[in-house]
């Protein structure tokens, strides 16, 4: 059964500050880099154009075994609610809901209203009660916890799919500490991890080369009208090794302003699992696959409990 626009809007619980940013009524916060790319109708449209490109690495849910690894990770779990952190259009979450023995509730969390609406529309037919939380989950002011207390049925399965953990503006530690604070016994966090394999090097990393960015990704970074020359001239790249997680960190910047646009992190499998355990999580499941033949890139799936 189709839903009306009014029903979808009623299902979205907003942080009014984030809602005002999305409407263009207040300035984008100074600390936002990748988060700024998703703001408004144009941000959502550009991102969906990226993920729907035929060549997008994670467009196929079976790429690098992601679908199988995710389903293996949650086998035997019976979540009362799935809380998706950055759901995109909800397509990746559909597999989790379809695999659930019961009909769990679904809460999508994002700073983009258009993406929340897309996820709600896709997941409503196969989920239990569906809600959206319009907030910044990196620096949530408490709204998410309030919504979970009112709307979630425990145990909760938190999900951060598609490698979003590697793109966080503020890094992993503060975010994971916040999520761990929301978790109760029986809850779990399912996360995809972009991985650097033994064949990874700066020379083979495509995100350090302007020529590797598709027209859709260029428009996502710079907005409409980002032509070939404009992109080559405006965008800069830098690499560093993170001292805490040992991740390979690629930063994309806007040269004229010096503003960081996006961060990519490629984790080393054993190092990130050890680091996660050191943050107070129990690694209940960990599995990964790498792209042959050089094994420079891979994706891992972890299930974390407290």
Short mmCIF file of C-alpha atoms in Angstrom, two decimals, residues 1-302:
data_model
loop_
_atom_site.label_atom_id
_atom_site.label_comp_id
_atom_site.label_asym_id
_atom_site.label_seq_id
_atom_site.Cartn_x
_atom_site.Cartn_y
_atom_site.Cartn_z
CA UNK A 1 0.00 0.00 0.00
CA UNK A 2 1.42 3.38 -0.98
CA UNK A 3 1.92 6.14 1.56
CA UNK A 4 1.27 9.84 1.28
CA UNK A 5 3.87 12.58 1.65
CA UNK A 6 2.15 13.60 4.88
CA UNK A 7 2.55 10.10 6.32
CA UNK A 8 6.25 10.00 5.45
CA UNK A 9 6.85 13.42 7.01
CA UNK A 10 4.98 12.39 10.17
CA UNK A 11 7.31 9.40 10.49
CA UNK A 12 10.41 11.65 10.53
CA UNK A 13 11.40 13.10 13.89
CA UNK A 14 13.64 16.14 13.31
CA UNK A 15 16.43 17.87 15.13
CA UNK A 16 15.25 21.37 14.22
CA UNK A 17 18.80 22.71 13.85
CA UNK A 18 19.63 20.03 11.27
CA UNK A 19 16.28 20.58 9.56
CA UNK A 20 17.08 24.29 9.23
CA UNK A 21 20.46 23.46 7.66
CA UNK A 22 18.74 21.23 5.13
CA UNK A 23 16.28 23.98 4.22
CA UNK A 24 19.12 26.47 3.74
CA UNK A 25 17.90 28.69 6.59
CA UNK A 26 21.16 28.48 8.56
CA UNK A 27 24.74 28.01 7.46
CA UNK A 28 26.28 24.58 7.19
CA UNK A 29 28.30 24.01 10.41
CA UNK A 30 32.00 24.77 10.08
CA UNK A 31 33.04 21.26 11.13
CA UNK A 32 31.14 19.55 8.35
CA UNK A 33 33.08 18.31 5.32
CA UNK A 34 31.64 15.05 3.98
CA UNK A 35 28.40 15.79 5.84
CA UNK A 36 28.01 19.00 3.87
CA UNK A 37 27.88 17.05 0.62
CA UNK A 38 24.55 15.42 1.54
CA UNK A 39 22.67 18.61 2.45
CA UNK A 40 19.43 19.44 0.64
CA UNK A 41 17.73 17.99 -2.41
CA UNK A 42 20.82 18.44 -4.59
CA UNK A 43 23.11 16.62 -2.14
CA UNK A 44 20.78 13.61 -1.97
CA UNK A 45 20.33 13.61 -5.75
CA UNK A 46 24.07 13.69 -6.39
CA UNK A 47 24.75 10.88 -3.93
CA UNK A 48 22.06 8.63 -5.40
CA UNK A 49 23.56 9.29 -8.83
CA UNK A 50 26.93 8.04 -7.52
CA UNK A 51 25.64 4.81 -5.96
CA UNK A 52 23.44 4.00 -8.94
CA UNK A 53 26.29 4.23 -11.44
CA UNK A 54 27.06 0.82 -13.00
CA UNK A 55 30.72 1.11 -12.02
CA UNK A 56 30.19 2.07 -8.38
CA UNK A 57 32.21 -0.53 -6.39
CA UNK A 58 29.47 -1.39 -3.89
CA UNK A 59 26.48 -1.08 -6.24
CA UNK A 60 26.23 -4.87 -6.38
CA UNK A 61 25.32 -6.11 -2.87
CA UNK A 62 27.28 -9.27 -3.61
CA UNK A 63 30.47 -7.30 -4.35
CA UNK A 64 33.35 -8.66 -2.29
CA UNK A 65 30.94 -10.97 -0.50
CA UNK A 66 29.22 -8.15 1.38
CA UNK A 67 25.70 -9.56 1.30
CA UNK A 68 26.80 -13.01 2.40
CA UNK A 69 29.05 -11.67 5.15
CA UNK A 70 26.33 -9.39 6.52
CA UNK A 71 23.76 -12.16 6.61
CA UNK A 72 26.22 -14.56 8.22
CA UNK A 73 27.00 -11.94 10.87
CA UNK A 74 23.37 -11.57 11.92
CA UNK A 75 22.37 -15.22 11.60
CA UNK A 76 20.64 -16.22 14.81
CA UNK A 77 19.94 -12.65 15.88
CA UNK A 78 16.34 -11.62 16.42
CA UNK A 79 16.42 -7.82 16.60
CA UNK A 80 13.33 -5.99 17.72
CA UNK A 81 14.48 -2.90 15.85
CA UNK A 82 17.07 -2.22 13.15
CA UNK A 83 18.59 1.26 13.44
CA UNK A 84 20.32 2.27 10.22
CA UNK A 85 22.96 4.99 10.49
CA UNK A 86 23.20 6.60 7.07
CA UNK A 87 20.79 4.35 5.14
CA UNK A 88 21.12 5.90 1.69
CA UNK A 89 17.99 4.82 -0.13
CA UNK A 90 17.55 1.84 2.21
CA UNK A 91 18.49 -0.82 -0.36
CA UNK A 92 21.25 -2.39 1.75
CA UNK A 93 18.96 -2.53 4.80
CA UNK A 94 16.32 -4.44 2.85
CA UNK A 95 18.47 -7.58 2.99
CA UNK A 96 18.73 -7.34 6.78
CA UNK A 97 14.98 -7.00 7.17
CA UNK A 98 14.24 -9.78 4.70
CA UNK A 99 16.56 -12.13 6.61
CA UNK A 100 14.99 -11.40 10.00
CA UNK A 101 12.82 -14.17 11.42
CA UNK A 102 10.33 -11.67 12.77
CA UNK A 103 9.26 -8.30 11.39
CA UNK A 104 11.49 -5.87 13.27
CA UNK A 105 10.91 -2.17 13.45
CA UNK A 106 13.12 0.11 11.41
CA UNK A 107 14.61 3.47 12.33
CA UNK A 108 16.58 5.34 9.67
CA UNK A 109 18.98 8.04 10.91
CA UNK A 110 20.42 10.67 8.59
CA UNK A 111 20.92 14.42 8.19
CA UNK A 112 19.29 14.30 4.75
CA UNK A 113 15.50 14.40 4.69
CA UNK A 114 15.29 13.26 1.03
CA UNK A 115 17.37 10.16 1.83
CA UNK A 116 15.27 9.42 4.90
CA UNK A 117 12.14 9.66 2.79
CA UNK A 118 13.64 7.30 0.19
CA UNK A 119 14.60 4.74 2.85
CA UNK A 120 11.19 4.94 4.53
CA UNK A 121 9.39 4.44 1.23
CA UNK A 122 11.52 1.39 0.37
CA UNK A 123 11.43 -0.29 3.79
CA UNK A 124 7.92 0.43 5.03
CA UNK A 125 6.36 -2.57 3.17
CA UNK A 126 8.74 -5.11 4.75
CA UNK A 127 9.42 -3.67 8.22
CA UNK A 128 7.43 -3.30 11.39
CA UNK A 129 6.96 0.25 12.70
CA UNK A 130 9.11 2.63 10.61
CA UNK A 131 10.57 5.93 11.78
CA UNK A 132 13.16 8.39 10.53
CA UNK A 133 15.39 10.54 12.73
CA UNK A 134 16.67 13.69 11.03
CA UNK A 135 19.85 14.41 12.97
CA UNK A 136 23.62 14.44 12.75
CA UNK A 137 24.56 11.03 14.15
CA UNK A 138 28.20 12.08 14.47
CA UNK A 139 27.30 14.80 16.99
CA UNK A 140 23.78 13.93 18.04
CA UNK A 141 22.52 16.20 20.80
CA UNK A 142 20.46 13.46 22.43
CA UNK A 143 17.54 13.14 20.02
CA UNK A 144 18.52 9.66 18.87
CA UNK A 145 18.66 8.35 22.43
CA UNK A 146 15.25 9.85 23.14
CA UNK A 147 13.77 8.24 20.04
CA UNK A 148 15.25 4.85 20.90
CA UNK A 149 13.78 5.06 24.41
CA UNK A 150 10.32 5.80 23.00
CA UNK A 151 10.18 3.89 19.73
CA UNK A 152 12.70 1.04 19.69
CA UNK A 153 12.02 -2.52 20.72
CA UNK A 154 15.08 -4.22 22.16
CA UNK A 155 17.35 -5.83 21.21
CA UNK A 156 18.55 -3.27 18.69
CA UNK A 157 20.72 -4.02 15.69
CA UNK A 158 22.57 -0.83 14.75
CA UNK A 159 23.78 -0.91 11.14
CA UNK A 160 26.36 1.26 9.40
CA UNK A 161 26.77 -0.18 5.94
CA UNK A 162 28.56 0.84 2.76
CA UNK A 163 31.82 1.88 4.40
CA UNK A 164 30.40 5.02 6.05
CA UNK A 165 32.57 4.41 9.10
CA UNK A 166 35.59 5.25 6.95
CA UNK A 167 34.12 8.61 5.85
CA UNK A 168 33.22 10.14 9.22
CA UNK A 169 34.34 13.77 9.58
CA UNK A 170 35.22 13.42 13.23
CA UNK A 171 36.83 10.01 13.03
CA UNK A 172 35.77 6.71 14.50
CA UNK A 173 36.55 6.99 18.21
CA UNK A 174 34.08 9.67 19.28
CA UNK A 175 31.32 8.22 17.12
CA UNK A 176 31.77 4.66 18.36
CA UNK A 177 31.95 5.80 21.97
CA UNK A 178 28.59 7.53 21.45
CA UNK A 179 27.00 4.44 19.88
CA UNK A 180 28.41 2.18 22.58
CA UNK A 181 26.76 4.49 25.12
CA UNK A 182 23.40 3.88 23.43
CA UNK A 183 23.79 0.11 23.41
CA UNK A 184 22.34 -2.20 26.04
CA UNK A 185 23.00 -5.91 26.67
CA UNK A 186 21.76 -7.86 23.68
CA UNK A 187 22.24 -4.96 21.22
CA UNK A 188 24.79 -5.18 18.41
CA UNK A 189 26.45 -2.98 15.80
CA UNK A 190 26.90 -4.31 12.25
CA UNK A 191 29.44 -2.35 10.22
CA UNK A 192 31.13 -2.59 6.83
CA UNK A 193 34.85 -1.83 6.81
CA UNK A 194 36.76 -0.65 3.73
CA UNK A 195 40.08 -2.49 3.87
CA UNK A 196 43.59 -2.05 2.51
CA UNK A 197 45.01 -5.40 1.50
CA UNK A 198 48.64 -6.48 1.34
CA UNK A 199 48.86 -5.08 -2.21
CA UNK A 200 47.68 -1.60 -1.26
CA UNK A 201 49.97 1.35 -1.98
CA UNK A 202 49.68 5.04 -2.68
CA UNK A 203 50.42 4.29 -6.33
CA UNK A 204 47.39 2.01 -6.78
CA UNK A 205 44.91 4.03 -4.69
CA UNK A 206 42.30 5.44 -7.13
CA UNK A 207 40.96 8.03 -4.69
CA UNK A 208 44.32 9.81 -4.92
CA UNK A 209 43.90 10.36 -8.68
CA UNK A 210 41.51 12.90 -10.19
CA UNK A 211 41.10 10.79 -13.32
CA UNK A 212 39.49 7.99 -11.29
CA UNK A 213 36.50 10.13 -10.28
CA UNK A 214 33.41 9.66 -12.44
CA UNK A 215 31.26 12.57 -13.61
CA UNK A 216 28.65 11.67 -10.97
CA UNK A 217 31.23 11.64 -8.19
CA UNK A 218 32.69 14.95 -9.38
CA UNK A 219 29.24 16.53 -9.22
CA UNK A 220 28.75 15.06 -5.74
CA UNK A 221 31.95 16.73 -4.54
CA UNK A 222 31.65 20.08 -6.30
CA UNK A 223 27.98 20.43 -7.23
CA UNK A 224 26.31 20.94 -10.58
CA UNK A 225 28.47 22.20 -13.40
CA UNK A 226 31.69 20.57 -12.14
CA UNK A 227 33.38 20.18 -15.51
CA UNK A 228 36.54 18.26 -16.36
CA UNK A 229 38.86 21.24 -16.11
CA UNK A 230 37.19 22.64 -13.02
CA UNK A 231 37.61 19.36 -11.17
CA UNK A 232 41.27 18.90 -12.13
CA UNK A 233 42.08 22.46 -11.06
CA UNK A 234 40.06 22.60 -7.87
CA UNK A 235 40.54 19.28 -6.13
CA UNK A 236 43.62 18.25 -4.18
CA UNK A 237 44.58 14.96 -2.56
CA UNK A 238 46.69 13.96 0.44
CA UNK A 239 47.57 10.70 2.18
CA UNK A 240 48.58 9.92 5.73
CA UNK A 241 48.66 6.95 8.10
CA UNK A 242 46.40 7.23 11.15
CA UNK A 243 48.44 6.74 14.32
CA UNK A 244 45.60 5.15 16.31
CA UNK A 245 43.89 2.79 13.87
CA UNK A 246 46.77 2.30 11.38
CA UNK A 247 44.30 3.15 8.61
CA UNK A 248 45.45 4.59 5.30
CA UNK A 249 43.69 7.98 5.18
CA UNK A 250 42.98 9.80 1.92
CA UNK A 251 41.74 13.38 2.18
CA UNK A 252 40.14 15.21 -0.72
CA UNK A 253 40.22 19.02 -0.49
CA UNK A 254 38.94 22.03 -2.36
CA UNK A 255 42.14 23.87 -3.30
CA UNK A 256 40.81 27.44 -3.56
CA UNK A 257 39.25 27.40 -0.09
CA UNK A 258 41.43 24.76 1.56
CA UNK A 259 38.23 23.08 2.77
CA UNK A 260 38.26 19.34 3.22
CA UNK A 261 35.61 17.72 1.05
CA UNK A 262 35.77 14.05 1.90
CA UNK A 263 37.83 11.50 3.78
CA UNK A 264 38.39 7.87 2.80
CA UNK A 265 39.89 5.40 5.26
CA UNK A 266 41.29 2.01 4.27
CA UNK A 267 41.69 -0.14 7.36
CA UNK A 268 44.22 -2.90 7.95
CA UNK A 269 42.14 -5.88 9.03
CA UNK A 270 43.98 -7.11 12.12
CA UNK A 271 44.84 -3.60 13.31
CA UNK A 272 41.25 -2.35 13.17
CA UNK A 273 39.86 -5.43 14.91
CA UNK A 274 42.38 -4.95 17.73
CA UNK A 275 41.52 -1.25 17.91
CA UNK A 276 37.78 -1.96 18.11
CA UNK A 277 38.33 -4.39 20.95
CA UNK A 278 40.32 -1.69 22.70
CA UNK A 279 37.32 0.67 22.49
CA UNK A 280 35.29 -1.65 24.71
CA UNK A 281 33.58 -3.77 22.05
CA UNK A 282 33.51 -7.52 21.72
CA UNK A 283 34.10 -8.57 18.12
CA UNK A 284 31.40 -11.23 17.78
CA UNK A 285 31.93 -11.72 14.03
CA UNK A 286 34.55 -10.63 11.52
CA UNK A 287 34.88 -11.69 7.91
CA UNK A 288 36.45 -10.07 4.87
CA UNK A 289 37.06 -10.53 1.15
CA UNK A 290 39.65 -8.93 -1.10
CA UNK A 291 39.64 -8.14 -4.80
CA UNK A 292 41.93 -10.44 -6.81
CA UNK A 293 44.53 -10.66 -8.07
CA UNK A 294 46.64 -7.99 -6.35
CA UNK A 295 44.48 -7.86 -3.19
CA UNK A 296 44.92 -4.14 -2.79
CA UNK A 297 41.33 -3.48 -1.72
CA UNK A 298 38.74 -5.35 0.28
CA UNK A 299 35.63 -5.06 2.38
CA UNK A 300 35.10 -6.49 5.82
CA UNK A 301 32.01 -6.97 7.94
CA UNK A 302 32.07 -6.91 11.73
#
